[in-house]
């Protein structure tokens, strides 16, 4: 601890506020200062930016040394951790560091863990450290997805670093104001709020907390002690006081055609260990800041690089090489296999009030019954793909313009229910989950969630309402917009925590879908998204576990403006642009055979001979005839007779019975 009461200081301020000059004044008494520059050089033609950098360099005394940390966002934490007690470090600034952190060249990566690593390095640093960072909390919400991602990440970093530092100052118009003053005798701990939801990074993780997750078995359940994933003493209290959660029966899994399951082999990546279900003896605990696994950050790039060596004509797989990279990262191998066992989760839950304007009463229930009977577009597409189907009934959401869509207890139960659905699929050997939905009002609910999480304007993300006759219903669209507007006005003073958004705006289907994404992430099962409910769940899941989005793949935006916006925020690029409108989940199932073919091809093709690969065709070295047809007298005409294909023997149950007495139960109730 320094003699004047601080060892680490965070200096916040707006643009041209004088924050850098004030930070430099704090270290003028140091004989030698290590200046850590985090900002990238930028565009060489951007003279204004170059002038700013030159002004910063000109102010530094000749005795200071400058180090660049722009190549790797983790380097800053390494420098702080290795600093000596007699050193003084000036970091300017965290805005440049976040820019490097969000650079696509460093993705996929666990941004939450990287921010936590920086905060831990500051807490344990023995040197004197001054950090400069832009304050973005006073500005308007950016209008672009990239701008919102930057402000979200920088705001989370500022919170984490402010909690780790001994003192925090805010500079406004050149005048510093101490927000967290230090004393010469003791440094008080920052006050924590147990009810404040964690954002991108936990701002209250103690220095002794481990980022790993400790699992302990308790009967048939599992106990999760997620150190560093809570915020405040109340959240770190005993979980044994939780109310008992009654067991809810999961709906039956329907198999309308026998799925094709690949043979398991020793060393198969599908057998990789997964994270156990985080439960206590009284039920599943889902809370902000959970530490869930990330895909393999090395296998994906290795798989894409391997594609360039394959013996293929032309330029290769084009944009579909992203499928290979995603599958490699989620399977943990540079040679990913095609998904064999696939399960479709069709979420059925209506939204009352203006959100469902323009829909026919009872239509969603009819669609769900169709799917259970193996009829309808989604069930038939699932059967064609050899995927099993599970119809999940979720609670009907109340009119969000008048009252919360769900109670907080219902949200908790829905999240646990979705997690259990994902766990059930993982235990059954499912290698890919497909999220679908068929409720009334789902588009409006998703638009409300996007408005609350990303600052979207409801009219910009609400698609046109199309009637069964194929006509555009503008009156219904305006009613939906008004419902979302009134709901946002009603909740404008409410917390924007993940569970609060689900309770006020999201409803049962979005809550269950969020639980599915979290559970699938914990069990390392990738999820194929396709529609408003899935991407809305992806937006909410960021505050509960930022790793979840890296396990998601977006097949198609389906023409939904809400899906386009959420995809930009989540960093998901749609693979296709089919513009089909057969219900949420249908585009994903249409794309599934293509994605499987790409993965199968990437594994089966050999390396090009010029790169050391062997020839697979013995006749490749023989001279081949050129020109039109050169069939000599000894060359037999090819036989184009259609071969006989034997029907495969079914290895599972046949189509589900449509009889009322044999209808599978799929009821859902709040715990």
XYZ file of C-alpha atoms in Angstrom:
671
model
C 0.000 0.000 0.000
C 1.335 3.444 -0.886
C 1.806 6.068 1.793
C -1.092 8.192 0.546
C -3.588 5.382 0.820
C -3.773 3.795 -2.607
C -1.895 1.308 -4.685
C -4.288 0.992 -7.658
C -6.459 3.785 -9.091
C -9.006 3.825 -11.900
C -9.495 7.202 -13.617
C -12.750 7.510 -15.568
C -13.811 10.311 -17.864
C -15.500 11.219 -21.104
C -13.898 12.212 -24.372
C -11.573 15.224 -23.995
C -12.377 15.372 -20.276
C -8.738 15.549 -19.182
C -8.687 12.053 -17.690
C -5.299 11.127 -19.191
C -3.651 14.343 -17.959
C -5.030 13.770 -14.459
C -3.825 10.147 -14.462
C -0.363 11.281 -15.530
C -0.279 13.824 -12.698
C -0.770 11.009 -10.182
C 2.553 9.405 -11.136
C 4.735 12.476 -11.603
C 6.632 11.677 -8.391
C 7.691 8.262 -9.694
C 11.289 8.156 -10.987
C 10.408 5.644 -13.721
C 6.995 4.877 -15.200
C 6.060 1.993 -17.481
C 3.428 3.317 -19.869
C 1.210 0.484 -21.182
C -0.383 1.563 -24.466
C -3.464 -0.466 -25.365
C -4.839 1.363 -28.416
C -4.179 -0.147 -31.855
C -2.498 2.003 -34.465
C -5.660 2.154 -36.595
C -5.991 3.168 -40.219
C -2.785 4.781 -41.529
C -4.933 7.293 -43.451
C -6.743 8.405 -40.279
C -4.643 11.498 -39.576
C -6.887 12.696 -36.753
C -6.315 9.484 -34.790
C -2.583 9.642 -35.490
C -2.556 13.218 -34.126
C -4.207 12.062 -30.901
C -1.618 9.338 -30.421
C 1.215 11.773 -31.137
C -0.128 14.194 -28.503
C -0.128 11.415 -25.898
C 3.449 10.454 -26.760
C 4.639 14.070 -26.588
C 3.387 14.465 -23.003
C 5.391 11.516 -21.681
C 8.689 12.367 -19.981
C 11.838 10.919 -21.451
C 12.361 8.707 -18.399
C 9.168 6.763 -19.091
C 9.176 3.508 -21.051
C 6.346 2.496 -23.373
C 5.044 -1.034 -23.959
C 2.401 -2.095 -26.476
C -0.234 -4.659 -25.398
C -2.328 -4.652 -28.575
C -1.409 -8.088 -29.904
C -3.218 -10.094 -27.231
C -5.851 -8.819 -24.743
C -4.495 -11.235 -22.108
C -1.043 -9.655 -22.207
C -2.153 -6.709 -20.039
C -3.042 -9.024 -17.154
C 0.280 -10.835 -17.574
C 2.233 -7.562 -17.367
C 0.370 -6.497 -14.212
C 0.899 -9.883 -12.576
C 4.645 -9.811 -13.200
C 5.217 -6.173 -12.115
C 7.676 -5.557 -9.252
C 6.749 -3.712 -6.012
C 9.054 -0.784 -6.841
C 7.481 -0.144 -10.244
C 4.791 2.331 -11.342
C 2.504 1.422 -14.240
C 0.150 3.703 -16.203
C -2.424 1.926 -18.410
C -4.036 4.188 -21.038
C -6.649 3.162 -21.754
C -9.176 0.335 -21.208
C -11.223 1.495 -24.194
C -8.423 0.449 -26.531
C -8.033 -2.796 -24.598
C -11.744 -3.639 -25.083
C -11.415 -2.831 -28.797
C -8.683 -5.464 -29.082
C -10.740 -7.847 -26.924
C -13.704 -7.659 -29.320
C -11.564 -7.934 -32.450
C -12.853 -10.887 -34.550
C -9.252 -12.088 -34.753
C -9.468 -12.977 -31.054
C -12.864 -14.677 -31.247
C -14.301 -17.029 -30.205
C -13.033 -16.282 -26.720
C -14.467 -16.049 -23.253
C -14.696 -12.277 -22.795
C -16.070 -12.734 -19.279
C -13.042 -14.751 -18.178
C -10.616 -12.294 -19.785
C -12.144 -9.354 -17.896
C -12.091 -11.360 -14.671
C -8.425 -12.216 -15.255
C -7.622 -8.511 -15.597
C -9.510 -7.657 -12.374
C -7.721 -10.443 -10.492
C -4.346 -9.249 -11.798
C -5.090 -5.734 -10.527
C -6.036 -7.035 -7.069
C -2.837 -9.041 -6.715
C -0.497 -6.564 -8.420
C 2.313 -5.454 -6.098
C 3.250 -2.410 -8.207
C 1.599 0.992 -8.178
C -0.947 1.081 -11.017
C -3.054 3.859 -12.544
C -5.604 2.829 -15.180
C -7.470 5.195 -17.508
C -10.822 4.297 -19.052
C -13.609 6.093 -20.949
C -16.887 6.405 -19.063
C -19.684 5.219 -21.371
C -22.524 4.975 -18.874
C -23.675 8.567 -19.400
C -24.075 8.395 -23.167
C -27.047 7.343 -25.267
C -27.470 3.707 -26.278
C -25.561 3.290 -29.571
C -27.657 2.729 -32.677
C -25.410 0.009 -34.121
C -24.912 -3.561 -32.846
C -21.123 -3.114 -32.800
C -21.440 0.079 -30.777
C -23.725 -1.606 -28.266
C -21.350 -4.564 -27.941
C -18.471 -2.162 -27.232
C -20.349 -0.153 -24.594
C -21.605 -3.336 -22.919
C -18.114 -4.822 -22.745
C -16.446 -1.574 -21.628
C -19.108 -0.939 -18.996
C -18.580 -4.432 -17.614
C -14.806 -3.963 -17.636
C -15.100 -0.615 -15.828
C -17.272 -2.190 -13.126
C -14.872 -5.086 -12.605
C -11.772 -2.879 -12.542
C -13.410 -0.287 -10.269
C -14.217 -3.014 -7.764
C -10.625 -4.278 -7.895
C -8.973 -0.857 -7.492
C -8.308 0.908 -4.189
C -9.624 4.243 -5.482
C -11.738 5.487 -8.398
C -11.878 9.043 -9.782
C -14.207 10.594 -12.350
C -12.865 13.525 -14.382
C -15.433 15.972 -15.776
C -14.256 19.077 -17.651
C -10.807 18.657 -16.134
C -12.140 18.496 -12.573
C -11.580 15.200 -10.715
C -14.200 13.821 -8.350
C -13.260 10.863 -6.147
C -15.999 8.220 -6.397
C -14.138 5.707 -4.261
C -11.633 7.533 -2.071
C -8.792 5.681 -0.402
C -7.448 6.349 3.098
C -3.943 6.099 4.467
C -4.864 3.328 6.882
C -7.346 1.058 5.253
C -9.113 0.566 1.980
C -12.836 -0.153 2.464
C -14.394 -2.863 0.393
C -16.707 -1.685 -2.342
C -20.373 -2.057 -1.392
C -22.036 -4.894 -3.212
C -25.632 -5.424 -4.140
C -26.661 -9.051 -4.018
C -29.655 -8.411 -6.206
C -27.734 -6.637 -8.967
C -27.411 -8.996 -11.952
C -23.938 -9.537 -13.322
C -23.306 -8.281 -16.819
C -20.524 -9.324 -19.186
C -18.036 -9.748 -16.323
C -18.510 -10.125 -12.604
C -17.597 -6.868 -10.887
C -17.583 -8.333 -7.402
C -15.467 -11.456 -7.717
C -13.106 -11.650 -4.713
C -9.410 -12.055 -5.383
C -9.349 -15.464 -3.795
C -12.224 -16.768 -5.887
C -11.463 -19.419 -8.395
C -12.905 -19.224 -11.862
C -13.323 -22.965 -11.875
C -16.555 -24.596 -10.829
C -16.622 -26.974 -7.872
C -19.038 -29.811 -8.173
C -20.145 -32.031 -5.327
C -22.712 -34.767 -5.467
C -25.714 -34.550 -3.141
C -27.891 -37.624 -3.489
C -29.204 -37.849 -7.017
C -28.570 -34.156 -7.624
C -25.375 -32.129 -7.907
C -24.177 -29.131 -5.922
C -22.674 -26.198 -7.774
C -20.340 -23.900 -5.921
C -19.505 -21.380 -8.607
C -16.887 -19.188 -7.005
C -16.655 -15.911 -8.831
C -20.059 -16.322 -10.460
C -22.073 -14.550 -7.782
C -22.259 -10.920 -6.807
C -22.341 -10.098 -3.139
C -22.498 -11.918 0.168
C -26.182 -12.722 -0.148
C -25.614 -14.553 -3.395
C -22.727 -16.473 -1.806
C -24.852 -17.590 1.123
C -26.038 -21.082 1.784
C -28.195 -22.598 -0.899
C -29.721 -25.060 1.524
C -32.438 -22.541 2.419
C -33.955 -22.672 -1.075
C -37.540 -23.806 -1.332
C -38.042 -27.431 -2.455
C -38.741 -27.702 -6.153
C -41.274 -30.371 -7.110
C -40.241 -32.664 -9.917
C -41.905 -31.819 -13.232
C -42.345 -34.617 -15.745
C -40.586 -33.924 -19.023
C -42.591 -34.475 -22.224
C -42.115 -37.658 -24.192
C -39.618 -37.715 -27.038
C -41.367 -38.597 -30.294
C -39.502 -40.480 -33.003
C -41.414 -40.332 -36.251
C -38.597 -42.033 -38.151
C -35.650 -44.027 -36.806
C -32.677 -41.684 -36.351
C -29.298 -42.608 -37.760
C -26.842 -42.901 -34.870
C -23.142 -43.241 -35.791
C -21.124 -46.043 -34.282
C -19.167 -44.958 -31.247
C -15.422 -45.476 -31.536
C -12.616 -45.236 -28.971
C -11.465 -41.655 -28.662
C -14.661 -40.362 -30.250
C -15.002 -36.628 -29.506
C -18.657 -37.174 -28.616
C -17.456 -38.962 -25.488
C -15.728 -35.847 -24.127
C -16.652 -35.037 -20.529
C -19.419 -32.525 -19.957
C -20.226 -30.243 -17.056
C -22.643 -31.806 -14.601
C -26.010 -30.235 -13.959
C -25.601 -27.499 -11.326
C -28.164 -28.478 -8.713
C -28.459 -28.488 -4.986
C -30.480 -30.964 -3.012
C -33.503 -28.685 -3.236
C -33.364 -27.924 -6.950
C -31.420 -26.340 -9.820
C -29.745 -22.982 -9.166
C -29.365 -20.663 -12.176
C -27.814 -17.290 -11.425
C -25.962 -14.485 -13.223
C -22.284 -14.933 -13.999
C -22.200 -18.726 -14.161
C -18.923 -20.195 -15.378
C -19.855 -22.650 -18.138
C -17.507 -24.316 -20.644
C -16.340 -22.693 -23.857
C -15.788 -24.412 -27.211
C -12.218 -25.368 -28.077
C -10.630 -22.120 -29.283
C -7.894 -23.955 -31.224
C -9.817 -26.775 -32.929
C -12.038 -24.426 -34.969
C -9.253 -22.480 -36.701
C -7.284 -25.701 -37.200
C -10.264 -27.304 -38.952
C -10.737 -24.307 -41.261
C -7.017 -24.259 -42.080
C -7.195 -27.983 -42.824
C -9.901 -27.358 -45.453
C -7.380 -25.434 -47.540
C -5.262 -28.593 -47.853
C -8.019 -30.921 -49.098
C -8.156 -32.302 -52.609
C -11.165 -30.336 -53.895
C -11.795 -28.661 -57.225
C -12.500 -24.953 -57.165
C -12.411 -22.642 -54.160
C -13.843 -25.098 -51.651
C -16.808 -24.796 -49.287
C -17.245 -21.026 -49.374
C -19.177 -19.593 -46.429
C -19.996 -23.099 -45.209
C -16.469 -23.439 -43.865
C -17.940 -21.714 -40.797
C -19.969 -24.860 -40.179
C -16.783 -26.919 -40.075
C -15.130 -24.441 -37.724
C -18.162 -24.385 -35.416
C -18.463 -28.177 -35.326
C -14.735 -28.561 -34.709
C -14.777 -26.098 -31.809
C -17.836 -27.655 -30.167
C -16.547 -31.221 -30.659
C -12.979 -30.363 -29.656
C -11.315 -31.870 -32.727
C -10.013 -30.423 -36.033
C -11.768 -33.274 -37.892
C -15.407 -32.912 -36.774
C -17.984 -35.548 -37.615
C -21.474 -34.946 -38.949
C -24.163 -34.766 -36.271
C -25.904 -38.123 -36.105
C -28.395 -37.856 -33.258
C -30.435 -34.645 -33.482
C -33.386 -33.585 -31.334
C -35.903 -30.850 -32.105
C -37.411 -29.033 -29.127
C -40.687 -27.425 -30.227
C -41.757 -24.896 -27.588
C -45.482 -24.198 -27.450
C -46.548 -21.211 -25.372
C -48.879 -18.319 -26.225
C -48.610 -14.647 -25.276
C -51.891 -12.995 -24.312
C -52.874 -9.410 -25.087
C -51.759 -7.282 -27.999
C -48.677 -9.415 -28.647
C -50.825 -12.033 -30.380
C -52.872 -9.607 -32.470
C -53.643 -11.027 -35.901
C -53.384 -14.695 -34.902
C -56.230 -17.202 -34.952
C -57.276 -18.483 -31.537
C -56.232 -22.087 -30.987
C -53.971 -22.186 -34.056
C -50.770 -22.715 -32.068
C -52.327 -25.592 -30.100
C -53.366 -27.212 -33.382
C -49.812 -26.925 -34.705
C -48.421 -28.507 -31.541
C -50.908 -31.389 -31.794
C -49.922 -31.861 -35.437
C -46.284 -32.178 -34.476
C -47.064 -34.742 -31.778
C -48.926 -36.819 -34.341
C -46.044 -36.693 -36.812
C -47.911 -34.366 -39.154
C -47.244 -30.835 -40.280
C -44.144 -29.267 -41.823
C -41.860 -29.388 -38.801
C -42.567 -33.019 -37.890
C -42.145 -34.192 -41.475
C -38.887 -32.279 -41.879
C -37.647 -33.806 -38.630
C -38.550 -37.260 -39.885
C -36.727 -36.649 -43.178
C -33.624 -35.645 -41.219
C -33.857 -38.585 -38.821
C -34.311 -36.201 -35.888
C -36.421 -36.915 -32.831
C -39.064 -34.380 -31.811
C -40.076 -33.214 -28.359
C -43.104 -30.925 -28.016
C -42.789 -28.800 -24.882
C -45.782 -26.932 -23.445
C -44.790 -23.712 -21.648
C -47.015 -21.442 -19.536
C -49.107 -18.815 -21.278
C -47.705 -15.329 -20.778
C -49.969 -12.615 -19.400
C -50.486 -9.389 -21.421
C -47.111 -7.702 -21.033
C -48.560 -4.253 -21.624
C -50.633 -4.555 -18.439
C -48.668 -6.790 -16.071
C -45.611 -9.067 -15.855
C -45.736 -11.912 -18.340
C -44.682 -14.399 -15.636
C -43.981 -14.355 -11.938
C -40.378 -14.683 -10.789
C -41.173 -18.131 -9.400
C -42.449 -19.195 -12.819
C -39.272 -17.848 -14.424
C -37.104 -19.866 -12.048
C -39.101 -23.012 -12.769
C -39.025 -22.398 -16.528
C -35.245 -21.956 -16.522
C -34.767 -25.169 -14.561
C -37.215 -26.963 -16.830
C -35.308 -25.918 -19.963
C -31.999 -26.958 -18.415
C -33.410 -30.388 -17.606
C -34.598 -30.768 -21.201
C -31.043 -30.138 -22.400
C -29.631 -32.517 -19.810
C -32.102 -35.220 -20.826
C -31.010 -34.824 -24.451
C -27.318 -35.006 -23.536
C -27.887 -38.146 -21.463
C -29.643 -39.720 -24.471
C -26.591 -39.107 -26.684
C -28.050 -36.194 -28.652
C -25.295 -34.389 -30.533
C -27.259 -31.354 -31.757
C -30.352 -29.554 -30.491
C -32.688 -27.593 -32.763
C -34.866 -24.938 -31.121
C -38.319 -24.335 -32.591
C -41.456 -22.528 -31.403
C -45.109 -22.377 -32.408
C -46.746 -19.996 -29.918
C -48.931 -16.980 -30.654
C -47.279 -13.623 -30.037
C -43.694 -14.874 -30.014
C -42.500 -12.179 -32.450
C -43.750 -9.365 -30.213
C -42.255 -10.955 -27.095
C -38.899 -11.305 -28.840
C -39.081 -7.671 -29.978
C -39.712 -6.570 -26.379
C -36.712 -8.584 -25.163
C -34.500 -7.057 -27.876
C -35.679 -3.572 -26.963
C -34.816 -4.196 -23.316
C -31.436 -5.854 -23.920
C -30.110 -4.081 -27.026
C -32.002 -0.788 -27.153
C -33.886 -1.732 -30.315
C -36.906 0.229 -31.510
C -39.960 -2.099 -31.539
C -41.276 -1.035 -34.993
C -37.841 -1.748 -36.474
C -37.708 -5.344 -35.231
C -41.364 -6.342 -35.548
C -42.064 -8.051 -38.858
C -45.233 -7.543 -40.869
C -48.279 -9.568 -39.832
C -49.366 -11.993 -42.558
C -52.837 -13.526 -42.325
C -53.722 -17.108 -43.286
C -54.984 -15.717 -46.583
C -51.554 -14.270 -47.323
C -52.606 -10.649 -46.783
C -50.695 -8.039 -44.787
C -52.556 -6.961 -41.638
C -51.201 -3.503 -40.757
C -53.797 -2.987 -38.026
C -52.568 -6.075 -36.169
C -48.970 -4.946 -36.601
C -49.763 -1.584 -35.005
C -51.475 -3.315 -32.081
C -48.352 -5.432 -31.514
C -46.120 -2.355 -31.657
C -48.363 -0.586 -29.147
C -48.260 -3.592 -26.815
C -44.466 -3.659 -26.829
C -44.287 0.123 -26.410
C -46.651 0.066 -23.423
C -44.789 -2.862 -21.862
C -41.471 -1.005 -22.128
C -43.039 2.114 -20.641
C -44.500 0.098 -17.774
C -41.098 -1.421 -16.978
C -38.825 1.541 -17.707
C -37.877 1.805 -14.020
C -37.589 -1.958 -13.520
C -34.335 -3.871 -13.314
C -32.891 -5.053 -16.604
C -31.530 -8.251 -15.109
C -31.970 -11.440 -17.123
C -34.646 -12.949 -14.889
C -36.485 -9.637 -14.594
C -36.649 -9.299 -18.381
C -38.015 -12.832 -18.686
C -40.625 -12.133 -16.014
C -41.743 -8.752 -17.333
C -41.496 -9.302 -21.096
C -40.184 -12.677 -22.224
C -42.762 -15.211 -21.117
C -42.653 -18.964 -20.747
C -41.295 -20.001 -24.135
C -38.369 -17.564 -24.030
C -37.607 -18.566 -20.422
C -37.600 -22.294 -21.222
C -35.482 -21.639 -24.334
C -32.987 -19.717 -22.187
C -32.761 -22.670 -19.830
C -32.182 -24.976 -22.782
C -29.285 -22.835 -24.038
C -27.683 -22.758 -20.594
C -28.130 -26.491 -20.032
C -26.816 -27.327 -23.484
C -23.770 -25.131 -22.864
C -23.080 -26.900 -19.576
C -23.268 -30.276 -21.329
C -21.307 -29.146 -24.406
C -24.195 -29.735 -26.809
C -24.403 -27.266 -29.737
C -27.742 -25.631 -30.537
C -29.089 -24.709 -33.979
C -31.192 -21.533 -33.703
C -33.864 -20.465 -36.144
C -36.352 -17.779 -35.190
C -37.277 -15.008 -32.736
C -37.664 -17.158 -29.603
C -34.238 -18.754 -29.966
C -32.344 -15.497 -30.537
C -34.292 -13.737 -27.753
C -33.186 -16.520 -25.419
C -29.631 -16.015 -26.668
C -29.806 -12.328 -25.758
C -31.059 -13.065 -22.244
C -28.549 -15.867 -21.657
C -25.627 -13.432 -22.057
C -26.185 -12.065 -18.545
C -26.490 -15.540 -17.030
C -23.568 -17.175 -18.840
C -21.742 -15.321 -21.590
C -20.370 -18.602 -22.950
C -23.786 -19.770 -24.216
C -23.704 -17.803 -27.478
C -20.532 -19.580 -28.586
C -22.439 -22.894 -28.650
C -25.125 -21.522 -30.998
C -25.297 -21.681 -34.774
C -27.847 -19.657 -36.763
C -29.132 -21.448 -39.836
C -31.188 -18.637 -41.400
C -32.697 -15.313 -40.360
C -35.978 -16.319 -42.039
C -36.733 -12.730 -43.013
C -37.325 -11.720 -39.369
C -35.859 -8.271 -38.584
C -35.560 -9.234 -34.909
C -33.421 -12.249 -35.814
C -31.156 -10.082 -37.970
C -30.544 -7.600 -35.155
C -30.031 -10.229 -32.464
C -27.632 -12.103 -34.745
C -25.504 -8.971 -35.092
C -25.395 -8.431 -31.337
C -24.637 -12.087 -30.593
C -22.003 -12.334 -33.315
C -23.930 -15.019 -35.232
C -23.856 -14.947 -39.026
C -26.793 -16.715 -40.754
C -25.558 -19.499 -42.994
C -28.410 -19.316 -45.504
C -30.992 -16.877 -46.831
C -33.852 -19.137 -47.909
C -36.654 -16.751 -46.811
C -38.889 -19.703 -45.996
C -41.727 -19.134 -43.536
C -42.784 -22.568 -42.279
C -42.503 -21.807 -38.581
C -39.576 -21.418 -36.215
C -37.236 -24.383 -36.567
C -38.205 -25.345 -40.129
C -35.356 -23.481 -41.817
C -32.876 -25.190 -39.521
C -34.203 -28.628 -40.437
C -34.114 -27.772 -44.143
C -30.474 -26.744 -43.759
C -29.505 -29.745 -41.612
C -28.845 -32.241 -44.477
C -26.631 -29.656 -46.170
C -24.664 -29.036 -42.977
C -24.235 -32.765 -42.438
C -22.984 -33.193 -46.002
C -20.412 -30.442 -45.524
C -19.087 -32.059 -42.338
C -18.989 -35.511 -43.902
C -17.124 -34.138 -46.919
C -14.576 -32.308 -44.777
C -13.656 -35.569 -43.035
C -13.734 -37.929 -46.023
C -11.684 -35.936 -48.537
C -7.926 -36.600 -48.643
C -5.138 -34.058 -48.658
C -4.225 -32.729 -52.103
C -1.361 -34.702 -53.720
C 0.701 -31.530 -54.114
C 0.662 -31.180 -50.328
C 1.726 -34.729 -49.616
C -1.600 -36.518 -49.865
C -1.856 -39.924 -51.487
C -3.983 -40.732 -54.512
C -7.155 -42.598 -53.677
C -7.994 -43.569 -57.271
C -5.590 -46.193 -58.747
C -6.633 -45.211 -62.252
C -5.711 -41.575 -61.711
C -2.244 -42.091 -63.250
C -3.626 -43.651 -66.457
C -4.131 -41.318 -69.447
C -7.757 -40.349 -69.842
C -9.493 -39.786 -73.216
C -10.252 -36.196 -74.133
C -12.877 -34.607 -76.299
C -16.392 -35.970 -76.780
C -17.208 -39.641 -76.241
C -14.385 -42.116 -77.071
C -15.885 -45.524 -76.516
C -14.015 -48.271 -78.342
C -15.581 -51.555 -79.421
C -14.414 -53.285 -76.242
C -15.924 -50.657 -73.944
C -19.222 -51.825 -72.569
C -22.098 -49.405 -72.375
C -22.844 -48.394 -68.776
C -25.888 -49.933 -67.201
C -28.223 -47.179 -65.980
C -30.817 -49.581 -64.647
C -32.255 -48.398 -61.357
C -30.869 -50.510 -58.486
C -33.044 -52.125 -55.861
C -32.805 -50.414 -52.492
C -33.899 -52.483 -49.525
C -35.986 -50.744 -46.916
C -33.909 -50.209 -43.723
C -34.930 -52.157 -40.702
C -36.313 -49.780 -38.067
C -34.240 -49.658 -34.900
C -36.617 -47.540 -32.864
C -40.292 -46.948 -32.317
C -42.472 -46.171 -35.288
C -44.677 -43.127 -35.849
C -46.480 -41.898 -32.785
C -50.078 -42.973 -32.439
C -52.690 -40.320 -32.990
C -55.183 -42.003 -30.688
C -56.372 -39.889 -27.810
C -55.747 -42.691 -25.309
C -52.070 -42.902 -26.319
C -51.326 -39.172 -26.507
C -48.056 -38.467 -24.629
C -48.265 -36.070 -21.730
C -46.296 -32.875 -22.111
C -47.769 -30.643 -19.465
C -45.713 -28.015 -17.707
C -46.295 -26.296 -14.457
C -44.326 -23.826 -12.390
C -42.396 -25.192 -9.456
